[in-house]
Amino acid sequence: MAKKHLTKFRPYLALTILFLSLFTIVLVKMEVRRLGYTVLKLSRELEKVQDDLRSQKMKLAKLTRPSLIQSVAKSRLTLKEGRSDQYIHVALLSSIENIKGMQERRRQ
Amino acid sequence: MKSRLILIFIGTTLLWSMLLVRAAYLQVLPNEKLGHLRKRLFEKKIVIESRRGNIFDRGGKELATSIEAYSLFADPSLIGDAKEVSTYLSKKLKMTRKEIHLKIGQKQKRFVWIRRRLDRETKLEIERAQIEGLGFIKESRRIYPNESLMSQLIGFVGSDGHGLEGLELQLENTLSGETQTIYLDRDARGRPLLEDGSFLEQRKDGSDIWLTLDAEVQYKLEEELIRAVSENEADSATGIILNPKNFEIIAMANVPTYDLNHPYRVPPQIRRNRAITDFFEPGSTLKTFAVASGLENRIIEPNSKYDCEGGKMRIGKKVIREADSHHAFKFLTVSEILALSSNVGSSKIAFDVGDKRYSKTLSAFGFGKKTGVDLPGETSGLLQDLPWRRHLLSNISFGHGIGVTALQMAVAYGAIANGGLLLKPKILRQRDGKSAPKETPQRILSREVSEKLKMMLTLATSPTGTGASARIKGFPVAGKTGTAQKVKPQGFGYMEGAYLSSFAGFFPVSDPRFLIYVVIDNPKKHYYGSVVAAPVFSRVAEYIAQKERLIPTMLSKTQFQKGLIGRTGSHGTGTAIPKRNELLEGYGFQVGDKMPDLIGLSLREAVKRLSGTSMAINVTGAGIVKETDPVAGSTLQEGYRLSLVLSR
């Protein structure tokens, strides 16, 4: 009996599966199309952000150019260039070694 | 009846066949016209503009970069009130109303540029006004954030974004990328249909390049050259700083400079990189190579003596004189000839060497040929063909009768500083993501000869030498001054009262890290190299020493005898060791002095008291000096370390 019912509904089932498949294909294609628009939009935003980054880097480079830094240091911060006699060069010996060395030489 | 039916059947079949054939013709066979039509209706052309590569200095500082820019165009046929639009745009674009009206008033035209490469803020402001007939096209604009720094070296691009001068031209292929055009299907609104975003990764941008130059050192060099030009009322100046270990160019400056963002505000001669494009007679800085040739060919030694004939020597009908008429030298050693810059002395050395050997030496040092640096417009200079008559040989020995570029001089002195090894000068550190390939150095002088030359050049900057004003505290300097008369523009004879002042030197002598060559063109106030160029060297070298945190050199007897002084010579008598104590004392080394009493002084005061000695000072603690080693009154011995203990 059940088999007879199945046989009766087979064509309708086939048609349903067919329509569902076609519907799915259409939905997937629409989704691909939609994602394509999203990718395009994001790519434009990415380009805009990259342009912004380059522009900011350029502004930073302009602000850190040696002539401007020197000008600001001298005029606004009243700094002066160091003279050679203002630099103290300290040799790279640890403090303990230094004292030990001194004590050794004194004993001698 | 039957025949009619057959006829109708045949006719209908024929018509349908024709349709089928036509359909097959249209769909199967390729058709250019239809292809174009399809493209126009269903495809969108996308141009992927490449971005030009950036130029960085050795520290990663941007020297040239490209940013987005928008070029404003108009369709005059769509513009309503041209006068109103001109008035509005003139305020925004800082152009005259007449200029704009001239462009948009031509109603028959469909496209005119109004202004190229505007910034984004201006573009947005104009867009907000929503004026019909105006539009923007996105382009890129080259920006040089440091304005006039390294201007002749970097060069600039034209309105089409291609390099026109300097590195922008030389490295055009590396810096410019590849603009690509792709075709994608589009929808009814004209938007491209993307099935995958892989085309976005197809952008072929230009490669970035990293230079060997240091922007801060370059700035200091340019600043000092500008100061020298101003103080001495000179026409121009050129300077090069080189690392003699690897021949990387750290700075290359020409003044006057110009703003790279506005290159056409100066005449073309200012834009030229004179360090490589112009050659000149270098003067006394070339004497070093006559001596080098003599030493290398074992014809002379540093202590060989020459009779300088009281400062005047006759060659045929011509007379060779010293640069300073007061210099009536008699007998001078080769070291002294270099230190005191005797023209007669160098001529006699050149006669002993001979034109063939001397020419070979000069050629080995790179004179008369291009250095091969990666910059456009380099000249090879001028080295005359053999044979050289005696007068010419004499002239060349003291730097006349030969044409050299500033870079050639720097490279030649670099070979001396580098122990006799010559390399190609480098300006690129990294290109296309790859470092510059390693090069095999070429030996042009023996190590022994180069050490002897270093010693003699160090004497030249001693208090009695012509280069005394090139000295810097704490570091022995080797160098040579040059004062050359300028050749007349026509090429025959010399200009009256016009000179080129130069100085070539390197430091520290024991381990040369920096070579600096400076040449000042036509200084009017003073003209001797020792007065004009040597102080520039000194100031720049001092800056570099502080910036690079070089530890002052300790001068000990061992150091002098070990590497800096040559052995006994074969020409003449005596040893090759020059007056050692004179040299030591010349650098503030107080041999035999007593330790001062520093107890109770602050560190700054103590160091000030000890300045004038090149000895290293070890400091422990903070506050005021409590103990010293050696104690006050002790004799200072060479090679000793001074120790200070401080506490609060």
PDB file of C-alpha atoms in Angstrom, chain B residues 387-622:
ATOM      1  CA  PRO B 387     103.376  60.881 -22.923  1.00  0.00           C
ATOM      2  CA  TRP B 388     103.315  63.857 -20.523  1.00  0.00           C
ATOM      3  CA  ARG B 389     105.855  66.601 -21.030  1.00  0.00           C
ATOM      4  CA  ARG B 390     107.796  67.670 -17.943  1.00  0.00           C
ATOM      5  CA  HIS B 391     105.699  70.763 -17.421  1.00  0.00           C
ATOM      6  CA  LEU B 392     102.443  68.816 -17.618  1.00  0.00           C
ATOM      7  CA  LEU B 393     103.827  66.103 -15.328  1.00  0.00           C
ATOM      8  CA  SER B 394     104.793  68.786 -12.841  1.00  0.00           C
ATOM      9  CA  ASN B 395     101.326  70.389 -13.069  1.00  0.00           C
ATOM     10  CA  ILE B 396      99.517  67.113 -12.592  1.00  0.00           C
ATOM     11  CA  SER B 397     101.629  66.374  -9.502  1.00  0.00           C
ATOM     12  CA  PHE B 398     100.046  69.338  -7.708  1.00  0.00           C
ATOM     13  CA  GLY B 399      96.581  68.868  -9.112  1.00  0.00           C
ATOM     14  CA  HIS B 400      96.438  70.893 -12.326  1.00  0.00           C
ATOM     15  CA  GLY B 401      96.216  69.613 -15.907  1.00  0.00           C
ATOM     16  CA  ILE B 402      93.801  66.900 -14.782  1.00  0.00           C
ATOM     17  CA  GLY B 403      90.014  66.908 -14.323  1.00  0.00           C
ATOM     18  CA  VAL B 404      88.425  65.005 -11.433  1.00  0.00           C
ATOM     19  CA  THR B 405      84.962  64.827  -9.897  1.00  0.00           C
ATOM     20  CA  ALA B 406      84.310  65.171  -6.189  1.00  0.00           C
ATOM     21  CA  LEU B 407      83.224  61.528  -6.029  1.00  0.00           C
ATOM     22  CA  GLN B 408      86.425  60.328  -7.710  1.00  0.00           C
ATOM     23  CA  MET B 409      88.470  62.193  -5.084  1.00  0.00           C
ATOM     24  CA  ALA B 410      86.419  60.743  -2.243  1.00  0.00           C
ATOM     25  CA  VAL B 411      86.737  57.208  -3.619  1.00  0.00           C
ATOM     26  CA  ALA B 412      90.501  57.573  -4.180  1.00  0.00           C
ATOM     27  CA  TYR B 413      91.091  58.768  -0.612  1.00  0.00           C
ATOM     28  CA  GLY B 414      88.751  56.024   0.529  1.00  0.00           C
ATOM     29  CA  ALA B 415      91.124  53.459  -0.967  1.00  0.00           C
ATOM     30  CA  ILE B 416      93.973  54.895   1.104  1.00  0.00           C
ATOM     31  CA  ALA B 417      91.825  54.815   4.256  1.00  0.00           C
ATOM     32  CA  ASN B 418      90.755  51.254   3.471  1.00  0.00           C
ATOM     33  CA  GLY B 419      94.291  49.862   3.533  1.00  0.00           C
ATOM     34  CA  GLY B 420      94.824  50.098  -0.230  1.00  0.00           C
ATOM     35  CA  LEU B 421      91.581  48.404  -1.295  1.00  0.00           C
ATOM     36  CA  LEU B 422      89.256  50.059  -3.812  1.00  0.00           C
ATOM     37  CA  LEU B 423      85.543  49.375  -4.132  1.00  0.00           C
ATOM     38  CA  LYS B 424      82.725  50.807  -6.207  1.00  0.00           C
ATOM     39  CA  PRO B 425      80.850  53.541  -4.334  1.00  0.00           C
ATOM     40  CA  LYS B 426      77.369  52.471  -3.320  1.00  0.00           C
ATOM     41  CA  ILE B 427      74.221  54.507  -2.944  1.00  0.00           C
ATOM     42  CA  LEU B 428      71.650  51.709  -2.748  1.00  0.00           C
ATOM     43  CA  ARG B 429      71.279  49.547   0.298  1.00  0.00           C
ATOM     44  CA  GLN B 430      68.247  47.619  -0.797  1.00  0.00           C
ATOM     45  CA  ARG B 431      66.401  47.376  -4.076  1.00  0.00           C
ATOM     46  CA  ASP B 432      63.536  45.096  -5.093  1.00  0.00           C
ATOM     47  CA  GLY B 433      63.715  43.736  -1.541  1.00  0.00           C
ATOM     48  CA  LYS B 434      67.270  42.512  -2.100  1.00  0.00           C
ATOM     49  CA  SER B 435      70.467  43.891  -0.574  1.00  0.00           C
ATOM     50  CA  ALA B 436      73.237  45.138  -2.819  1.00  0.00           C
ATOM     51  CA  PRO B 437      75.502  42.273  -3.956  1.00  0.00           C
ATOM     52  CA  LYS B 438      78.907  41.945  -2.266  1.00  0.00           C
ATOM     53  CA  GLU B 439      81.836  43.070  -4.304  1.00  0.00           C
ATOM     54  CA  THR B 440      85.411  41.847  -4.352  1.00  0.00           C
ATOM     55  CA  PRO B 441      87.708  44.755  -3.504  1.00  0.00           C
ATOM     56  CA  GLN B 442      90.554  45.615  -5.826  1.00  0.00           C
ATOM     57  CA  ARG B 443      93.981  46.062  -4.225  1.00  0.00           C
ATOM     58  CA  ILE B 444      95.686  49.132  -5.659  1.00  0.00           C
ATOM     59  CA  LEU B 445      98.177  49.845  -2.872  1.00  0.00           C
ATOM     60  CA  SER B 446      99.985  47.560  -0.505  1.00  0.00           C
ATOM     61  CA  ARG B 447      98.866  47.741   3.110  1.00  0.00           C
ATOM     62  CA  GLU B 448     102.299  48.986   4.132  1.00  0.00           C
ATOM     63  CA  VAL B 449     102.167  51.920   1.709  1.00  0.00           C
ATOM     64  CA  SER B 450      98.636  52.846   2.755  1.00  0.00           C
ATOM     65  CA  GLU B 451      99.703  52.876   6.433  1.00  0.00           C
ATOM     66  CA  LYS B 452     102.651  55.127   5.569  1.00  0.00           C
ATOM     67  CA  LEU B 453     100.311  57.462   3.675  1.00  0.00           C
ATOM     68  CA  LYS B 454      97.897  57.564   6.616  1.00  0.00           C
ATOM     69  CA  MET B 455     100.749  58.573   8.883  1.00  0.00           C
ATOM     70  CA  MET B 456     101.890  61.315   6.524  1.00  0.00           C
ATOM     71  CA  LEU B 457      98.361  62.615   6.091  1.00  0.00           C
ATOM     72  CA  THR B 458      98.015  62.686   9.876  1.00  0.00           C
ATOM     73  CA  LEU B 459     101.114  64.890   9.965  1.00  0.00           C
ATOM     74  CA  ALA B 460      99.417  67.160   7.439  1.00  0.00           C
ATOM     75  CA  THR B 461      96.726  67.894  10.048  1.00  0.00           C
ATOM     76  CA  SER B 462      99.195  68.432  12.887  1.00  0.00           C
ATOM     77  CA  PRO B 463      99.595  71.960  14.284  1.00  0.00           C
ATOM     78  CA  THR B 464     102.410  72.633  11.803  1.00  0.00           C
ATOM     79  CA  GLY B 465     100.574  71.189   8.787  1.00  0.00           C
ATOM     80  CA  THR B 466      98.250  73.043   6.403  1.00  0.00           C
ATOM     81  CA  GLY B 467      95.268  70.988   7.611  1.00  0.00           C
ATOM     82  CA  ALA B 468      95.490  71.960  11.282  1.00  0.00           C
ATOM     83  CA  SER B 469      92.018  73.511  11.229  1.00  0.00           C
ATOM     84  CA  ALA B 470      90.537  70.140  10.264  1.00  0.00           C
ATOM     85  CA  ARG B 471      91.402  68.580  13.618  1.00  0.00           C
ATOM     86  CA  ILE B 472      88.737  67.365  16.024  1.00  0.00           C
ATOM     87  CA  LYS B 473      89.133  66.784  19.732  1.00  0.00           C
ATOM     88  CA  GLY B 474      89.841  63.220  20.709  1.00  0.00           C
ATOM     89  CA  PHE B 475      90.269  61.770  17.225  1.00  0.00           C
ATOM     90  CA  PRO B 476      93.343  61.787  15.035  1.00  0.00           C
ATOM     91  CA  VAL B 477      92.492  63.036  11.568  1.00  0.00           C
ATOM     92  CA  ALA B 478      94.334  62.321   8.326  1.00  0.00           C
ATOM     93  CA  GLY B 479      93.794  64.683   5.458  1.00  0.00           C
ATOM     94  CA  LYS B 480      95.043  67.060   2.825  1.00  0.00           C
ATOM     95  CA  THR B 481      94.072  70.609   1.910  1.00  0.00           C
ATOM     96  CA  GLY B 482      93.768  71.886  -1.652  1.00  0.00           C
ATOM     97  CA  THR B 483      93.710  75.363  -3.150  1.00  0.00           C
ATOM     98  CA  ALA B 484      93.441  75.316  -6.937  1.00  0.00           C
ATOM     99  CA  GLN B 485      93.090  78.134  -9.405  1.00  0.00           C
ATOM    100  CA  LYS B 486      89.967  77.842 -11.542  1.00  0.00           C
ATOM    101  CA  VAL B 487      90.298  77.224 -15.244  1.00  0.00           C
ATOM    102  CA  LYS B 488      88.711  79.798 -17.541  1.00  0.00           C
ATOM    103  CA  PRO B 489      85.370  78.650 -19.009  1.00  0.00           C
ATOM    104  CA  GLN B 490      86.877  78.694 -22.509  1.00  0.00           C
ATOM    105  CA  GLY B 491      89.428  76.135 -21.293  1.00  0.00           C
ATOM    106  CA  PHE B 492      92.703  78.040 -21.716  1.00  0.00           C
ATOM    107  CA  GLY B 493      94.450  79.695 -18.817  1.00  0.00           C
ATOM    108  CA  TYR B 494      93.285  80.443 -15.303  1.00  0.00           C
ATOM    109  CA  MET B 495      90.830  82.966 -13.924  1.00  0.00           C
ATOM    110  CA  GLU B 496      92.286  85.803 -11.914  1.00  0.00           C
ATOM    111  CA  GLY B 497      91.436  85.573  -8.219  1.00  0.00           C
ATOM    112  CA  ALA B 498      89.142  82.552  -8.612  1.00  0.00           C
ATOM    113  CA  TYR B 499      89.919  79.400  -6.620  1.00  0.00           C
ATOM    114  CA  LEU B 500      88.567  76.047  -5.574  1.00  0.00           C
ATOM    115  CA  SER B 501      89.191  75.325  -1.906  1.00  0.00           C
ATOM    116  CA  SER B 502      89.048  71.725  -0.826  1.00  0.00           C
ATOM    117  CA  PHE B 503      89.852  69.299   1.935  1.00  0.00           C
ATOM    118  CA  ALA B 504      89.888  65.498   1.853  1.00  0.00           C
ATOM    119  CA  GLY B 505      90.237  63.630   5.111  1.00  0.00           C
ATOM    120  CA  PHE B 506      89.191  60.640   7.186  1.00  0.00           C
ATOM    121  CA  PHE B 507      89.005  59.643  10.851  1.00  0.00           C
ATOM    122  CA  PRO B 508      89.753  57.978  13.162  1.00  0.00           C
ATOM    123  CA  VAL B 509      93.113  57.249  11.578  1.00  0.00           C
ATOM    124  CA  SER B 510      93.661  53.969  13.434  1.00  0.00           C
ATOM    125  CA  ASP B 511      90.365  52.567  12.118  1.00  0.00           C
ATOM    126  CA  PRO B 512      88.877  54.904   9.498  1.00  0.00           C
ATOM    127  CA  ARG B 513      85.088  54.952   9.651  1.00  0.00           C
ATOM    128  CA  PHE B 514      84.289  58.166   7.818  1.00  0.00           C
ATOM    129  CA  LEU B 515      85.824  59.937   4.870  1.00  0.00           C
ATOM    130  CA  ILE B 516      84.771  63.488   4.086  1.00  0.00           C
ATOM    131  CA  TYR B 517      85.604  65.442   0.952  1.00  0.00           C
ATOM    132  CA  VAL B 518      84.584  69.083   0.749  1.00  0.00           C
ATOM    133  CA  VAL B 519      85.110  71.523  -2.136  1.00  0.00           C
ATOM    134  CA  ILE B 520      84.039  75.174  -2.102  1.00  0.00           C
ATOM    135  CA  ASP B 521      83.745  76.897  -5.474  1.00  0.00           C
ATOM    136  CA  ASN B 522      85.141  80.420  -5.886  1.00  0.00           C
ATOM    137  CA  PRO B 523      85.231  81.727  -2.307  1.00  0.00           C
ATOM    138  CA  LYS B 524      85.953  85.428  -2.389  1.00  0.00           C
ATOM    139  CA  LYS B 525      86.668  86.372   1.193  1.00  0.00           C
ATOM    140  CA  HIS B 526      89.337  83.733   1.876  1.00  0.00           C
ATOM    141  CA  TYR B 527      90.456  81.037  -0.528  1.00  0.00           C
ATOM    142  CA  TYR B 528      92.969  78.704   1.095  1.00  0.00           C
ATOM    143  CA  GLY B 529      91.648  75.204   1.665  1.00  0.00           C
ATOM    144  CA  SER B 530      92.974  75.324   5.208  1.00  0.00           C
ATOM    145  CA  VAL B 531      90.801  78.366   5.968  1.00  0.00           C
ATOM    146  CA  VAL B 532      87.679  77.641   3.913  1.00  0.00           C
ATOM    147  CA  ALA B 533      87.265  73.869   3.544  1.00  0.00           C
ATOM    148  CA  ALA B 534      89.149  72.307   6.468  1.00  0.00           C
ATOM    149  CA  PRO B 535      86.911  73.907   9.156  1.00  0.00           C
ATOM    150  CA  VAL B 536      83.846  72.466   7.383  1.00  0.00           C
ATOM    151  CA  PHE B 537      85.436  69.025   7.671  1.00  0.00           C
ATOM    152  CA  SER B 538      86.136  69.620  11.342  1.00  0.00           C
ATOM    153  CA  ARG B 539      82.577  70.650  12.225  1.00  0.00           C
ATOM    154  CA  VAL B 540      80.951  67.848  10.261  1.00  0.00           C
ATOM    155  CA  ALA B 541      83.399  65.254  11.605  1.00  0.00           C
ATOM    156  CA  GLU B 542      82.764  66.405  15.167  1.00  0.00           C
ATOM    157  CA  TYR B 543      79.018  66.048  14.644  1.00  0.00           C
ATOM    158  CA  ILE B 544      79.439  62.549  13.229  1.00  0.00           C
ATOM    159  CA  ALA B 545      81.706  61.525  16.110  1.00  0.00           C
ATOM    160  CA  GLN B 546      79.039  62.573  18.616  1.00  0.00           C
ATOM    161  CA  LYS B 547      76.143  61.114  16.646  1.00  0.00           C
ATOM    162  CA  GLU B 548      77.824  57.758  16.163  1.00  0.00           C
ATOM    163  CA  ARG B 549      79.031  57.823  19.801  1.00  0.00           C
ATOM    164  CA  LEU B 550      82.605  57.160  18.770  1.00  0.00           C
ATOM    165  CA  ILE B 551      84.862  56.719  21.758  1.00  0.00           C
ATOM    166  CA  PRO B 552      87.833  59.103  21.600  1.00  0.00           C
ATOM    167  CA  THR B 553      91.016  57.413  20.524  1.00  0.00           C
ATOM    168  CA  MET B 554      93.620  56.717  23.182  1.00  0.00           C
ATOM    169  CA  LEU B 555      97.020  57.510  21.686  1.00  0.00           C
ATOM    170  CA  SER B 556      99.743  55.266  23.016  1.00  0.00           C
ATOM    171  CA  LYS B 557     103.300  54.653  21.916  1.00  0.00           C
ATOM    172  CA  THR B 558     102.313  51.093  20.920  1.00  0.00           C
ATOM    173  CA  GLN B 559      99.551  52.258  18.616  1.00  0.00           C
ATOM    174  CA  PHE B 560     101.854  54.682  16.864  1.00  0.00           C
ATOM    175  CA  GLN B 561     104.626  52.237  16.301  1.00  0.00           C
ATOM    176  CA  LYS B 562     102.508  49.210  15.497  1.00  0.00           C
ATOM    177  CA  GLY B 563     100.270  50.120  12.619  1.00  0.00           C
ATOM    178  CA  LEU B 564     100.742  53.763  11.853  1.00  0.00           C
ATOM    179  CA  ILE B 565     104.434  54.074  11.101  1.00  0.00           C
ATOM    180  CA  GLY B 566     106.382  52.425   8.297  1.00  0.00           C
ATOM    181  CA  ARG B 567     109.792  50.826   8.364  1.00  0.00           C
ATOM    182  CA  THR B 568     113.135  52.270   7.381  1.00  0.00           C
ATOM    183  CA  GLY B 569     113.327  53.403   3.785  1.00  0.00           C
ATOM    184  CA  SER B 570     115.883  52.756   1.086  1.00  0.00           C
ATOM    185  CA  HIS B 571     116.060  56.285  -0.291  1.00  0.00           C
ATOM    186  CA  GLY B 572     118.263  58.455   1.847  1.00  0.00           C
ATOM    187  CA  THR B 573     119.210  57.837   5.465  1.00  0.00           C
ATOM    188  CA  GLY B 574     117.492  57.618   8.833  1.00  0.00           C
ATOM    189  CA  THR B 575     114.316  55.930  10.007  1.00  0.00           C
ATOM    190  CA  ALA B 576     110.854  56.427   8.612  1.00  0.00           C
ATOM    191  CA  ILE B 577     109.417  57.342  12.009  1.00  0.00           C
ATOM    192  CA  PRO B 578     108.495  61.050  12.029  1.00  0.00           C
ATOM    193  CA  LYS B 579     108.679  63.296  15.079  1.00  0.00           C
ATOM    194  CA  ARG B 580     106.542  61.157  17.399  1.00  0.00           C
ATOM    195  CA  ASN B 581     106.371  63.407  20.424  1.00  0.00           C
ATOM    196  CA  GLU B 582     105.412  66.316  18.195  1.00  0.00           C
ATOM    197  CA  LEU B 583     102.495  64.306  16.935  1.00  0.00           C
ATOM    198  CA  LEU B 584     101.482  63.070  20.381  1.00  0.00           C
ATOM    199  CA  GLU B 585     101.646  66.541  21.832  1.00  0.00           C
ATOM    200  CA  GLY B 586      99.814  67.915  18.826  1.00  0.00           C
ATOM    201  CA  TYR B 587      96.820  65.869  19.899  1.00  0.00           C
ATOM    202  CA  GLY B 588      96.911  67.081  23.500  1.00  0.00           C
ATOM    203  CA  PHE B 589      98.580  63.947  24.850  1.00  0.00           C
ATOM    204  CA  GLN B 590     100.372  65.166  27.943  1.00  0.00           C
ATOM    205  CA  VAL B 591     103.356  62.864  28.188  1.00  0.00           C
ATOM    206  CA  GLY B 592     105.049  63.189  31.549  1.00  0.00           C
ATOM    207  CA  ASP B 593     102.393  65.486  33.082  1.00  0.00           C
ATOM    208  CA  LYS B 594     101.254  65.217  36.668  1.00  0.00           C
ATOM    209  CA  MET B 595      97.776  64.134  37.827  1.00  0.00           C
ATOM    210  CA  PRO B 596      95.860  67.235  39.014  1.00  0.00           C
ATOM    211  CA  ASP B 597      94.079  67.399  42.410  1.00  0.00           C
ATOM    212  CA  LEU B 598      90.396  66.720  41.687  1.00  0.00           C
ATOM    213  CA  ILE B 599      89.143  65.944  45.228  1.00  0.00           C
ATOM    214  CA  GLY B 600      85.937  67.802  46.021  1.00  0.00           C
ATOM    215  CA  LEU B 601      85.154  68.706  42.391  1.00  0.00           C
ATOM    216  CA  SER B 602      82.011  67.715  40.525  1.00  0.00           C
ATOM    217  CA  LEU B 603      82.335  65.295  37.597  1.00  0.00           C
ATOM    218  CA  ARG B 604      81.916  68.058  35.067  1.00  0.00           C
ATOM    219  CA  GLU B 605      84.628  70.193  36.703  1.00  0.00           C
ATOM    220  CA  ALA B 606      86.962  67.199  36.997  1.00  0.00           C
ATOM    221  CA  VAL B 607      86.550  66.255  33.349  1.00  0.00           C
ATOM    222  CA  LYS B 608      87.103  69.858  32.346  1.00  0.00           C
ATOM    223  CA  ARG B 609      90.352  69.896  34.321  1.00  0.00           C
ATOM    224  CA  LEU B 610      91.402  66.704  32.564  1.00  0.00           C
ATOM    225  CA  SER B 611      90.457  67.873  29.059  1.00  0.00           C
ATOM    226  CA  GLY B 612      93.457  68.118  26.817  1.00  0.00           C
ATOM    227  CA  THR B 613      94.377  64.527  27.636  1.00  0.00           C
ATOM    228  CA  SER B 614      93.189  61.743  25.419  1.00  0.00           C
ATOM    229  CA  MET B 615      93.296  59.179  28.228  1.00  0.00           C
ATOM    230  CA  ALA B 616      90.130  57.208  29.022  1.00  0.00           C
ATOM    231  CA  ILE B 617      88.484  58.090  32.326  1.00  0.00           C
ATOM    232  CA  ASN B 618      86.595  55.444  34.404  1.00  0.00           C
ATOM    233  CA  VAL B 619      83.907  56.916  36.649  1.00  0.00           C
ATOM    234  CA  THR B 620      82.196  55.149  39.577  1.00  0.00           C
ATOM    235  CA  GLY B 621      79.311  56.575  41.603  1.00  0.00           C
ATOM    236  CA  ALA B 622      77.743  60.029  41.575  1.00  0.00           C
TER     237      ALA B 622
END
